Tab-separated table of C-alpha atoms and ligand atoms in Angstrom:
chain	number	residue	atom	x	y	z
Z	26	UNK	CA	125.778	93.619	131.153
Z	27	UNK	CA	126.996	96.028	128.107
Z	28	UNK	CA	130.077	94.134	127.358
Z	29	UNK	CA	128.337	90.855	127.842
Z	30	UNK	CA	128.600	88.486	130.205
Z	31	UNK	CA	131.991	87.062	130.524
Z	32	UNK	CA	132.068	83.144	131.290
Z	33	UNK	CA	132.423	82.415	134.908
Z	34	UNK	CA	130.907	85.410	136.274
Z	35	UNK	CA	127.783	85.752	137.706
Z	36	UNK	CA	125.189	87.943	136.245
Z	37	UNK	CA	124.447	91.263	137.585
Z	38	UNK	CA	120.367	90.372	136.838
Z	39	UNK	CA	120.555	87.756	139.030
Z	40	UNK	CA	119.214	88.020	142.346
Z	41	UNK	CA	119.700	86.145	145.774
Z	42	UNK	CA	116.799	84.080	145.273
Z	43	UNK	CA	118.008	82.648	141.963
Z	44	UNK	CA	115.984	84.493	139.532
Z	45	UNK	CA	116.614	86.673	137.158
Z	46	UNK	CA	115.481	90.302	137.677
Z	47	UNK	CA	114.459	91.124	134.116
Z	48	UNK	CA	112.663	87.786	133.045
Z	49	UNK	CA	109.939	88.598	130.589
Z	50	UNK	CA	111.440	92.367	130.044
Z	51	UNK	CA	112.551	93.311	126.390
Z	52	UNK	CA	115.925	93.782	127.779
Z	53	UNK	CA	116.659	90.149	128.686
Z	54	UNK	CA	119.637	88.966	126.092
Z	55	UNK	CA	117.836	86.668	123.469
Z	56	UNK	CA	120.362	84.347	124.263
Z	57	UNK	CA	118.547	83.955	127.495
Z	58	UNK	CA	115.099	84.061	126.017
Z	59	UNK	CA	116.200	81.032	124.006
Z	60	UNK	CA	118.121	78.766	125.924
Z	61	UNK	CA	115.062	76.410	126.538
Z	62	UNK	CA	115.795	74.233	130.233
Z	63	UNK	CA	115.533	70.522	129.785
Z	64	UNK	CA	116.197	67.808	133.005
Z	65	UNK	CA	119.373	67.387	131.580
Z	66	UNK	CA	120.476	70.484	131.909
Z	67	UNK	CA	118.623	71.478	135.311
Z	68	UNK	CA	119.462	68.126	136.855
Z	69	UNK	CA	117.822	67.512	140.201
Z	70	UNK	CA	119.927	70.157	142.356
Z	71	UNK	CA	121.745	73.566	141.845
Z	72	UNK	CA	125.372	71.837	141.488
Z	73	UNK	CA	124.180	69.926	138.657
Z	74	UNK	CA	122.838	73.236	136.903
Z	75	UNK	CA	125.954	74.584	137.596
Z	76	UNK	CA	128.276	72.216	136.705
Z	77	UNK	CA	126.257	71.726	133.414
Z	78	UNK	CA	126.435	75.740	132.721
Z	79	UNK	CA	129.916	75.582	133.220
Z	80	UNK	CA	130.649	73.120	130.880
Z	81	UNK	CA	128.743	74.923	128.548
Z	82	UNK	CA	130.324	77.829	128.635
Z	83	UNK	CA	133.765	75.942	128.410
Z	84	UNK	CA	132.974	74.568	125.191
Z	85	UNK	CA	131.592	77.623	123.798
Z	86	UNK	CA	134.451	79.918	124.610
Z	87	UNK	CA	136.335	82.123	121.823
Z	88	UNK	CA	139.397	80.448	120.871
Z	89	UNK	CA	142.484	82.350	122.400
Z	90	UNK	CA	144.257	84.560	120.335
Z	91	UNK	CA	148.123	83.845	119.310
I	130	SF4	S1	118.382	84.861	132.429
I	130	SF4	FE1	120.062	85.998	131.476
I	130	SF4	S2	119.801	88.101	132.183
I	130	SF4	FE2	118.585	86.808	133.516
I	130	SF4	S3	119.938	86.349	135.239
I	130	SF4	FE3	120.171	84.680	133.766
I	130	SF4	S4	121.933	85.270	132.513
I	130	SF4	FE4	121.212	87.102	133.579
């Protein structure tokens, strides 16, 4: 995504099946590349993962601007 990926939206790479369409492909975001999974991220189901990502991306938001 040019602009980034803003939080709460689903990214364009990512297909139906759940993966992501340019895995291993020099144009995969670092970011990606780096975030390392770990069970307590993943959880046991898809809700977990998402609820976990979510979080995530809560916390790490920009601070609003006055
Ligand atoms: S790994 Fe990155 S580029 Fe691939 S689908 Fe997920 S967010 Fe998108």
């Amino acid at each position: 995504m040019p602009l980034g990926k803003p939080a709460g939206v689903r990214c364009i790479q990512l297909a139906d099946d759940a993966r992501c369409r340019i895995f291993g492909q020099p144009e995969r975001p670092a970011v990606c590349a780096g975030l390392t999974p770990s069970a307590e991220m993943c959880g046991s189901s898809q809700a977990h993962a998402m609820h976990y990502l979510s979080r995530l991306e809560s916390l790490t938001q920009p601070a609003a601007r006055p």
